[in-house]
Short mmCIF file of C-alpha atoms and ligand atoms in Angstrom, two decimals:
data_model
loop_
_atom_site.label_atom_id
_atom_site.label_comp_id
_atom_site.label_asym_id
_atom_site.label_seq_id
_atom_site.Cartn_x
_atom_site.Cartn_y
_atom_site.Cartn_z
CA MET A 90 208.17 107.28 152.87
CA ASN A 91 207.33 107.90 156.57
CA ASP A 92 208.82 111.39 156.47
CA ASP A 93 206.89 112.00 153.34
CA LEU A 94 203.63 110.86 154.98
CA ASN A 95 204.27 112.81 158.19
CA GLY A 96 204.91 115.91 156.13
CA LEU A 97 201.73 115.41 154.16
CA ILE A 98 199.69 114.89 157.33
CA GLU A 99 201.00 118.27 158.55
CA GLN A 100 200.03 119.79 155.20
CA ALA A 101 196.54 118.29 155.47
CA LYS A 102 196.17 119.82 158.94
CA ARG A 103 197.09 123.19 157.46
CA VAL A 104 194.34 122.79 154.84
CA LEU A 105 191.83 122.19 157.64
CA ASP A 106 193.22 125.17 159.59
CA GLY A 107 192.78 127.32 156.50
CA ASN A 108 189.14 126.21 156.14
CA TRP A 109 188.37 126.54 159.87
CA LEU A 110 185.62 129.11 160.47
CA GLY A 111 185.94 129.37 164.25
CA LYS A 112 183.25 126.83 165.17
CA SER A 113 183.17 124.57 162.14
CA THR A 114 185.07 123.90 158.91
CA LYS A 115 184.01 124.90 155.41
CA PRO A 116 184.53 122.24 152.72
CA SER A 117 186.88 124.44 150.66
CA PRO A 118 188.22 128.00 150.57
CA HIS A 119 186.02 129.44 147.78
CA LEU A 120 183.60 127.02 146.12
CA TYR A 121 181.84 126.00 149.35
CA PRO A 122 182.10 128.84 151.87
CA HIS A 123 179.56 127.51 154.44
CA GLN A 124 179.22 124.45 156.70
CA TRP A 125 177.97 121.26 155.01
CA ASN A 126 176.22 118.39 156.72
CA TRP A 127 178.05 115.19 155.77
CA ASP A 128 181.30 117.05 155.14
CA SER A 129 181.34 117.88 158.84
CA GLY A 130 180.96 114.19 159.66
CA PHE A 131 184.01 113.28 157.56
CA ILE A 132 185.97 116.30 158.76
CA SER A 133 185.43 115.38 162.41
CA ILE A 134 186.75 111.88 161.66
CA GLY A 135 190.00 113.54 160.54
CA TYR A 136 190.15 115.84 163.57
CA ALA A 137 189.47 112.88 165.89
CA SER A 138 192.96 111.53 165.28
CA TYR A 139 194.70 114.69 166.52
CA ASN A 140 192.33 117.34 167.86
CA GLN A 141 189.52 115.98 170.01
CA LYS A 142 188.15 119.43 170.82
CA ARG A 143 187.66 120.36 167.19
CA ALA A 144 186.18 116.99 166.28
CA GLN A 145 183.52 117.52 168.94
CA GLN A 146 182.96 121.16 168.06
CA GLU A 147 182.49 120.39 164.37
CA LEU A 148 179.59 118.05 165.13
CA SER A 149 178.15 120.16 167.95
CA THR A 150 177.98 123.23 165.71
CA LEU A 151 176.18 121.23 163.04
CA PHE A 152 173.61 119.96 165.51
CA ASN A 153 173.05 123.45 166.91
CA ALA A 154 171.36 124.13 163.57
CA GLN A 155 169.07 121.09 163.78
CA TRP A 156 165.46 121.84 162.84
CA LYS A 157 162.68 121.49 165.41
CA ASN A 158 161.46 118.30 163.70
CA GLY A 159 164.95 116.79 164.04
CA MET A 160 166.19 117.35 160.48
CA VAL A 161 169.89 118.15 160.20
CA PRO A 162 170.17 120.64 157.35
CA GLN A 163 172.42 120.19 154.34
CA ILE A 164 174.02 123.64 154.72
CA ILE A 165 174.48 125.98 157.68
CA PHE A 166 175.25 129.35 156.13
CA ASN A 167 178.09 131.50 157.30
CA PRO A 168 176.53 135.00 157.60
CA ASP A 169 179.93 136.57 156.84
CA ALA A 170 180.28 134.75 153.53
CA LEU A 171 176.87 135.30 151.96
CA GLY A 172 176.80 136.16 148.27
CA GLY A 173 179.29 133.57 147.04
CA TYR A 174 177.12 130.49 146.68
CA PHE A 175 173.82 129.51 145.15
CA PRO A 176 171.26 128.86 146.59
CA GLU A 177 171.54 130.84 149.81
CA PRO A 178 168.92 131.64 152.53
CA ASP A 179 167.09 134.26 150.44
CA PHE A 180 166.32 131.51 147.94
CA TRP A 181 165.55 128.70 150.38
CA GLN A 182 163.19 130.89 152.47
CA CYS A 183 163.16 128.28 155.22
CA GLU A 184 161.52 130.69 157.66
CA ARG A 185 158.27 129.62 155.95
CA SER A 186 158.52 126.38 157.94
CA PRO A 187 157.31 126.22 161.57
CA ASN A 188 160.21 123.83 162.14
CA TYR A 189 162.94 126.32 161.23
CA PRO A 190 165.26 126.90 164.20
CA LYS A 191 165.97 130.40 165.51
CA GLY A 192 169.32 132.11 165.27
CA VAL A 193 170.83 130.15 162.37
CA LEU A 194 170.58 130.24 158.58
CA THR A 195 170.13 126.90 156.85
CA SER A 196 168.95 125.16 153.70
CA GLY A 197 165.78 123.04 153.76
CA ILE A 198 166.99 119.55 152.88
CA THR A 199 169.25 117.02 154.58
CA MET A 200 172.19 114.71 153.65
CA PRO A 201 173.43 111.16 154.35
CA PRO A 202 173.47 110.75 158.16
CA VAL A 203 177.10 109.87 158.86
CA HIS A 204 177.13 111.66 162.20
CA ALA A 205 176.76 108.72 164.59
CA VAL A 206 179.67 107.04 162.79
CA ALA A 207 181.74 110.20 163.22
CA ALA A 208 180.67 110.77 166.83
CA LEU A 209 181.47 107.22 167.92
CA ARG A 210 184.85 107.42 166.23
CA THR A 211 185.52 110.74 167.93
CA PHE A 212 184.62 109.24 171.31
CA ASN A 213 186.69 106.11 170.71
CA LYS A 214 189.76 108.18 169.85
CA ALA A 215 189.48 110.39 172.94
CA THR A 216 192.20 109.95 175.55
CA ASP A 217 190.20 111.73 178.28
CA LYS A 218 187.19 109.40 178.24
CA ALA A 219 185.38 111.10 181.13
CA ALA A 220 185.37 114.46 179.34
CA ALA A 221 184.42 112.84 176.02
CA LYS A 222 181.55 111.05 177.72
CA GLY A 223 180.16 114.40 178.79
CA TRP A 224 180.12 115.50 175.15
CA LEU A 225 178.63 112.18 174.06
CA ARG A 226 175.77 112.73 176.50
CA GLU A 227 175.00 116.05 174.80
CA ILE A 228 175.25 114.90 171.19
CA TYR A 229 173.57 111.47 171.56
CA PRO A 230 169.95 112.67 171.95
CA LYS A 231 170.39 115.08 169.04
CA ILE A 232 171.64 112.39 166.68
CA LEU A 233 168.87 110.12 167.92
CA GLU A 234 166.31 112.82 167.09
CA SER A 235 167.75 113.13 163.59
CA HIS A 236 167.26 109.40 163.01
CA GLU A 237 163.74 109.66 164.49
CA TYR A 238 162.99 112.42 161.97
CA LEU A 239 164.11 110.21 159.07
CA TYR A 240 162.13 107.15 160.17
CA ARG A 241 159.05 109.26 161.04
CA GLU A 242 158.93 111.67 158.08
CA ARG A 243 160.78 109.90 155.25
CA ASP A 244 159.55 106.32 155.52
CA PRO A 245 155.86 106.54 154.55
CA LEU A 246 155.55 102.81 153.81
CA LYS A 247 157.12 101.98 157.19
CA GLU A 248 159.70 99.71 155.54
CA GLY A 249 162.70 101.13 157.36
CA LEU A 250 163.80 102.70 154.06
CA ILE A 251 164.23 106.45 153.89
CA TYR A 252 163.56 108.44 150.75
CA ILE A 253 165.49 111.45 149.57
CA ARG A 254 163.63 114.25 147.84
CA HIS A 255 166.44 116.12 146.12
CA PRO A 256 169.67 114.94 144.39
CA TRP A 257 171.61 117.20 146.78
CA GLU A 258 170.31 115.04 149.63
CA SER A 259 172.17 112.07 148.19
CA GLY A 260 175.49 113.94 148.42
CA LEU A 261 176.18 112.62 144.88
CA ASP A 262 174.45 115.43 143.04
CA ASN A 263 174.83 114.53 139.37
CA SER A 264 175.31 110.78 139.64
CA PRO A 265 174.11 108.99 136.46
CA THR A 266 171.56 107.34 138.77
CA TRP A 267 169.53 110.55 138.86
CA ASP A 268 169.42 111.03 135.08
CA ASP A 269 166.20 109.09 134.49
CA PRO A 270 164.29 110.35 137.53
CA LEU A 271 165.28 113.94 136.63
CA LYS A 272 164.28 113.47 132.98
CA ALA A 273 160.90 112.12 134.09
CA MET A 274 160.15 115.37 135.96
CA LYS A 275 157.84 117.64 134.00
CA ILE A 276 158.91 121.22 134.55
CA ASP A 277 158.00 124.46 132.82
CA ARG A 278 161.26 126.44 132.44
CA ASP A 279 159.35 129.71 132.08
CA LYS A 280 157.81 129.25 135.51
CA LEU A 281 161.09 128.64 137.30
CA PRO A 282 162.16 131.42 139.67
CA PRO A 283 165.09 133.38 138.21
CA TYR A 284 168.47 132.17 139.46
CA GLU A 285 172.16 132.50 138.76
CA ARG A 286 174.64 129.65 139.14
CA LYS A 287 177.66 130.73 141.19
CA ASP A 288 179.54 127.42 140.95
CA LEU A 289 180.60 128.14 137.38
CA LYS A 290 182.29 131.38 138.38
CA LYS A 291 184.98 129.77 140.51
CA GLY A 292 187.35 128.68 137.77
CA ILE A 293 186.14 125.10 137.54
CA PRO A 294 185.26 123.98 134.00
CA ALA A 295 181.53 123.46 133.43
CA SER A 296 182.37 119.98 132.08
CA GLN A 297 183.29 118.95 135.64
CA ARG A 298 180.04 120.16 137.20
CA PRO A 299 176.30 119.35 136.88
CA THR A 300 174.57 120.67 133.74
CA ASP A 301 172.05 123.52 133.47
CA PHE A 302 169.42 120.84 132.80
CA ASP A 303 170.24 119.40 136.25
CA TYR A 304 170.25 122.82 137.93
CA ASP A 305 166.81 123.69 136.52
CA ARG A 306 165.47 120.60 138.22
CA TYR A 307 167.37 121.27 141.45
CA VAL A 308 165.79 124.73 141.49
CA PHE A 309 162.33 123.42 140.63
CA LEU A 310 162.48 121.16 143.69
CA VAL A 311 163.64 123.91 146.05
CA ASP A 312 160.85 126.14 144.76
CA LEU A 313 158.33 123.33 145.38
CA PHE A 314 159.57 122.83 148.95
CA ARG A 315 159.35 126.51 149.83
CA ARG A 316 155.84 126.79 148.30
CA LEU A 317 154.83 123.84 150.47
CA LYS A 318 156.42 125.51 153.53
CA TYR A 319 158.70 122.51 153.95
CA ASP A 320 155.74 120.41 155.12
CA GLU A 321 156.98 116.82 154.77
CA HIS A 322 153.53 115.32 154.27
CA ALA A 323 152.66 117.77 151.48
CA ILE A 324 156.07 117.23 149.89
CA TYR A 325 155.52 113.47 149.92
CA GLN A 326 152.23 113.99 148.05
CA GLU A 327 153.64 116.34 145.41
CA CYS A 328 157.36 115.85 144.98
CA PRO A 329 158.22 114.25 141.60
CA PHE A 330 161.63 113.10 142.88
CA LEU A 331 161.31 110.49 145.67
CA ILE A 332 164.15 107.99 145.80
CA GLN A 333 165.23 105.21 148.14
CA ASP A 334 169.00 105.16 147.83
CA PRO A 335 171.33 102.33 148.96
CA LEU A 336 174.05 104.81 149.96
CA PHE A 337 171.76 106.92 152.16
CA ASN A 338 170.05 103.90 153.73
CA GLY A 339 173.29 101.94 154.08
CA ILE A 340 174.86 104.84 155.96
CA LEU A 341 171.75 105.29 158.09
CA SER A 342 171.74 101.65 159.11
CA LYS A 343 175.45 101.73 159.97
CA ALA A 344 174.80 104.92 161.92
CA ASP A 345 172.00 103.11 163.80
CA GLU A 346 174.54 100.49 164.83
CA ASP A 347 176.99 103.12 166.03
CA LEU A 348 174.23 104.98 167.83
CA VAL A 349 173.46 101.76 169.72
CA GLU A 350 177.14 101.60 170.75
CA MET A 351 176.98 105.19 171.95
CA GLY A 352 173.74 104.50 173.83
CA LYS A 353 175.36 101.53 175.58
CA VAL A 354 178.28 103.67 176.73
CA LEU A 355 175.69 106.04 178.23
CA GLY A 356 173.49 103.29 179.74
CA GLU A 357 170.51 104.15 177.49
CA ASP A 358 167.80 101.79 176.28
CA THR A 359 168.69 101.17 172.63
CA LYS A 360 166.04 98.60 171.67
CA LYS A 361 164.22 100.91 169.24
CA ILE A 362 167.45 101.75 167.39
CA GLU A 363 168.39 98.08 167.11
CA GLU A 364 165.00 97.41 165.53
CA TRP A 365 165.52 100.25 163.03
CA HIS A 366 168.86 98.78 162.06
CA GLN A 367 167.43 95.27 161.59
CA GLN A 368 164.44 96.49 159.58
CA THR A 369 166.52 98.76 157.34
CA ASN A 370 168.96 95.95 156.63
CA ARG A 371 166.10 93.56 155.84
CA SER A 372 164.47 96.01 153.47
CA ILE A 373 167.72 96.95 151.74
CA ARG A 374 168.21 93.25 151.10
CA ASN A 375 164.63 92.55 150.00
CA LYS A 376 163.85 95.67 148.00
CA MET A 377 167.12 97.03 146.69
CA TRP A 378 169.07 93.97 145.55
CA HIS A 379 169.41 93.94 141.75
CA GLU A 380 169.74 90.33 140.65
CA LEU A 381 171.03 91.14 137.18
CA HIS A 382 173.68 93.64 138.26
CA GLY A 383 174.81 91.91 141.41
CA ALA A 384 174.67 95.04 143.54
CA PHE A 385 172.09 97.19 145.33
CA ASP A 386 170.08 99.56 143.22
CA VAL A 387 168.18 102.76 143.81
CA PHE A 388 164.38 102.44 144.01
CA ASP A 389 162.37 105.22 142.39
CA MET A 390 159.16 105.58 144.41
CA ARG A 391 157.43 107.60 141.70
CA ALA A 392 158.16 105.19 138.86
CA ASN A 393 157.78 102.30 141.34
CA GLU A 394 160.83 100.49 139.97
CA HIS A 395 164.58 100.13 140.25
CA VAL A 396 166.51 102.75 138.32
CA GLY A 397 168.99 100.16 137.02
CA THR A 398 172.07 102.40 136.90
CA ILE A 399 174.67 100.91 139.21
CA THR A 400 177.25 103.23 140.73
CA ALA A 401 179.68 102.61 143.60
CA SER A 402 176.78 103.57 145.92
CA GLY A 403 175.31 100.16 145.17
CA PHE A 404 178.11 98.60 147.25
CA LEU A 405 177.63 100.86 150.26
CA PRO A 406 175.28 98.46 152.11
CA LEU A 407 178.38 96.33 152.80
CA LEU A 408 178.98 98.94 155.48
CA CYS A 409 175.88 98.09 157.53
CA GLY A 410 175.87 94.32 157.05
CA ALA A 411 172.77 94.23 154.84
CA PRO A 412 173.95 91.69 152.23
CA THR A 413 174.37 88.00 152.98
CA GLN A 414 177.94 86.68 152.65
CA GLU A 415 176.92 85.17 149.31
CA GLU A 416 175.60 88.49 148.00
CA ALA A 417 178.69 90.23 149.33
CA GLN A 418 180.85 87.85 147.30
CA ILE A 419 178.84 88.63 144.14
CA MET A 420 179.29 92.34 144.83
CA TYR A 421 182.96 91.88 145.51
CA ASP A 422 183.51 90.14 142.18
CA PHE A 423 181.87 93.10 140.42
CA LEU A 424 183.69 95.68 142.54
CA ASP A 425 187.09 94.09 141.96
CA SER A 426 186.64 93.88 138.19
CA ASN A 427 187.61 96.26 135.37
CA SER A 428 184.34 98.10 136.04
CA PHE A 429 185.67 99.61 139.27
CA CYS A 430 189.46 99.09 138.92
CA PRO A 431 190.68 95.73 140.23
CA MET A 432 193.53 95.28 142.69
CA HIS A 433 197.00 95.04 141.19
CA ASP A 434 195.95 97.00 138.10
CA ALA A 435 198.76 99.51 137.79
CA THR A 436 196.81 101.79 135.46
CA CYS A 437 194.00 102.94 137.77
CA PHE A 438 193.02 103.96 141.29
CA SER A 439 190.18 102.23 143.13
CA ILE A 440 187.23 102.87 143.48
CA PRO A 441 185.80 105.13 140.77
CA ASN A 442 182.38 106.43 141.63
CA TYR A 443 180.77 104.98 138.51
CA ASN A 444 181.33 101.90 136.37
CA LEU A 445 184.36 102.56 134.11
CA GLU A 446 182.64 100.43 131.48
CA GLY A 447 179.24 102.05 132.00
CA ASP A 448 177.31 103.97 129.33
CA TYR A 449 177.67 107.38 130.99
CA ILE A 450 181.25 107.21 132.26
CA ASP A 451 183.02 110.57 132.37
CA THR A 452 186.12 110.28 134.53
CA LYS A 453 186.53 114.02 135.08
CA ASN A 454 182.92 114.94 135.80
CA TYR A 455 182.05 115.15 139.49
CA TRP A 456 179.92 112.13 140.50
CA ARG A 457 179.98 110.51 137.04
CA GLY A 458 183.24 108.57 137.25
CA PRO A 459 186.01 110.17 139.36
CA VAL A 460 187.45 108.74 142.57
CA TRP A 461 186.10 110.39 145.74
CA ILE A 462 187.80 109.86 149.09
CA ASN A 463 184.71 109.93 151.32
CA THR A 464 182.73 107.13 149.68
CA ASN A 465 185.89 105.06 149.39
CA TRP A 466 186.67 105.53 153.07
CA LEU A 467 183.21 104.10 153.86
CA LEU A 468 183.55 101.27 151.32
CA MET A 469 186.87 100.36 152.92
CA ASP A 470 185.06 99.62 156.20
CA GLY A 471 182.32 97.76 154.35
CA LEU A 472 184.85 95.51 152.62
CA ARG A 473 186.55 94.75 155.93
CA ARG A 474 183.23 93.80 157.52
CA TYR A 475 182.93 90.90 155.05
CA GLY A 476 186.56 89.86 155.32
CA PHE A 477 187.77 91.40 152.05
CA ASN A 478 190.81 92.73 153.85
CA GLU A 479 193.26 92.79 150.99
CA LYS A 480 190.90 94.92 148.92
CA ALA A 481 190.21 97.17 151.93
CA ASP A 482 193.96 97.69 152.36
CA ASN A 483 194.25 98.41 148.64
CA VAL A 484 191.55 101.09 148.92
CA LYS A 485 193.35 102.63 151.90
CA HIS A 486 196.67 102.70 150.06
CA ASP A 487 194.98 104.29 147.07
CA ILE A 488 193.43 107.00 149.28
CA VAL A 489 196.89 107.83 150.55
CA ASP A 490 198.67 107.52 147.19
CA ILE A 491 196.24 109.58 145.17
CA VAL A 492 196.61 112.48 147.60
CA ARG A 493 200.38 112.02 147.80
CA LEU A 494 200.64 112.25 144.02
CA TRP A 495 197.99 114.81 143.15
CA GLY A 496 197.15 116.84 146.25
CA PHE A 497 194.06 117.63 148.32
CA HIS A 498 191.55 117.86 145.49
CA GLU A 499 187.83 117.36 145.66
CA TYR A 500 187.84 114.40 143.23
CA PHE A 501 190.38 112.58 141.09
CA ASP A 502 190.71 110.92 137.73
CA PRO A 503 190.74 107.12 138.22
CA PHE A 504 193.35 106.68 135.47
CA LYS A 505 196.94 107.16 136.61
CA GLU A 506 198.14 108.33 133.21
CA LYS A 507 195.90 111.41 133.51
CA GLY A 508 197.70 112.35 136.72
CA ILE A 509 195.14 114.85 137.85
CA GLY A 510 192.69 115.91 140.54
CA TYR A 511 189.58 117.93 139.74
CA GLY A 512 187.11 120.33 141.32
CA THR A 513 188.30 122.59 144.08
CA ASP A 514 191.71 122.23 145.75
CA ASN A 515 192.37 122.29 149.50
CA PHE A 516 189.26 120.23 150.04
CA SER A 517 188.48 119.50 153.67
CA TRP A 518 187.19 115.93 153.64
CA THR A 519 190.01 114.79 151.34
CA SER A 520 192.46 116.26 153.87
CA ALA A 521 190.63 114.90 156.92
CA LEU A 522 190.24 111.35 155.65
CA PHE A 523 193.79 111.38 154.33
CA ILE A 524 194.92 112.19 157.88
CA ASP A 525 192.88 109.29 159.20
CA ALA A 526 194.09 106.76 156.59
CA ALA A 527 197.73 107.89 156.58
CA SER A 528 197.92 107.91 160.41
CA GLU A 529 196.58 104.35 160.49
CA LEU A 530 199.15 103.28 157.93
CA LEU A 531 201.93 104.79 159.99
CA GLU A 532 200.63 103.17 163.18
CA SER A 533 200.47 99.75 161.52
CA GLN A 534 204.14 99.83 160.51
C1 LIG B 164 175.51 120.84 147.02
C2 LIG B 164 180.21 120.29 149.84
C3 LIG B 164 179.24 119.55 148.95
C4 LIG B 164 179.26 118.02 149.20
C5 LIG B 164 178.47 117.27 148.14
C6 LIG B 164 178.98 117.69 146.77
C7 LIG B 164 178.85 119.21 146.60
C8 LIG B 164 177.01 120.91 146.70
C9 LIG B 164 177.24 121.70 145.43
O1 LIG B 164 179.59 119.86 147.61
O2 LIG B 164 177.48 119.54 146.60
O3 LIG B 164 175.33 120.20 148.26
O4 LIG B 164 177.02 122.93 145.45
O5 LIG B 164 177.65 121.13 144.41
O6 LIG B 164 178.26 117.03 145.77
O7 LIG B 164 178.61 115.88 148.34
O8 LIG B 164 178.72 117.74 150.45
O9 LIG B 164 181.46 119.72 149.78
#
């Protein structure tokens, strides 16, 4: 078993080497040929356990593309790989914004802010602490600025809750949660700018990707942003998709906590960040708790109501300590039920991204039911925070086993009998987080 795991860790490192672009890592060889925001966070967590220099470089390269208003873009385009993905810089037209940074090519939206979590982990794993502290001093103010951007520009009600304005910002593009908000958007297909999907030309079945209905709405939103020159105030007035998401806010609040830790290492005043964390936790608890479902739910700011479609994202606030112990227990009972694959059930892997008994379950379609390693890695920490250690260990073992059995895929079928991974192969965050989880397992033996 140990030989097996050591061999697989070496294989995972080779996947990351293959996706290494010189200063950052692309998510996969063909489907995603550029640098992605939260992917880089997860990738650096993998590097942190064996290559401190790369872990730092991954995050530093991402923050070199930070916008002047502090936003960390969703994609930093690789100029040598243009033409293989949609949408690319010619479509985003981000130069219309006065905030667009010089010398880089980026998209005009952001993603869940995992970077403080990744940076703290990178620092904590460093053996040469003095050198790592030098890097921390450089990255800390940049991550702080990115949180400032979110609280300043994306929290109009000053609740400590950030809204996302595009499903791509959630990182969970076609989650069933977005179905109703996307359906409620009134768009005129004839007025959409012409576009061609590239994702369906990479050998992945269309049934495992978002639909054309989804893409029309993704494109509508990008077109709106560029017409509004990426002005956040104007976007807030006009954007039909404005969502407060428990995954995004749960990660932000955890990242606040880790930013405070980083600030303390550097002797900085962290009072403001502590207040952000407290307020975000309070508001997640007060505004996002769904009594009926026993989990946190997305709040649609346009419809002014909960969406009511619970996915595994509804458990993410365990990570930042938002729920009370009593609420956490209610969530746990739901999470460890047939809905999300209970422990000791030999037929499935935990934790599928969407309720296995839900109305829209599709276990091979992207964010509509498969198991994803990144969200599970975060949930593992959330479970541990509330003392659900056996379940956390179960999630860790499943991360390792699913990769051992089916390889470094992007996402996986939750049912063991299917025996299959989906999406692209040689996926970077699957490899990186496998390295992290498998190394910890080996160390604990
Ligand atoms: C759009 C890169 C990204 C991930 C997202 C995942 C997918 C992109 C796409 O790939 O989204 O951002 O083109 O489908 O949904 O979480 O960051 O791996």
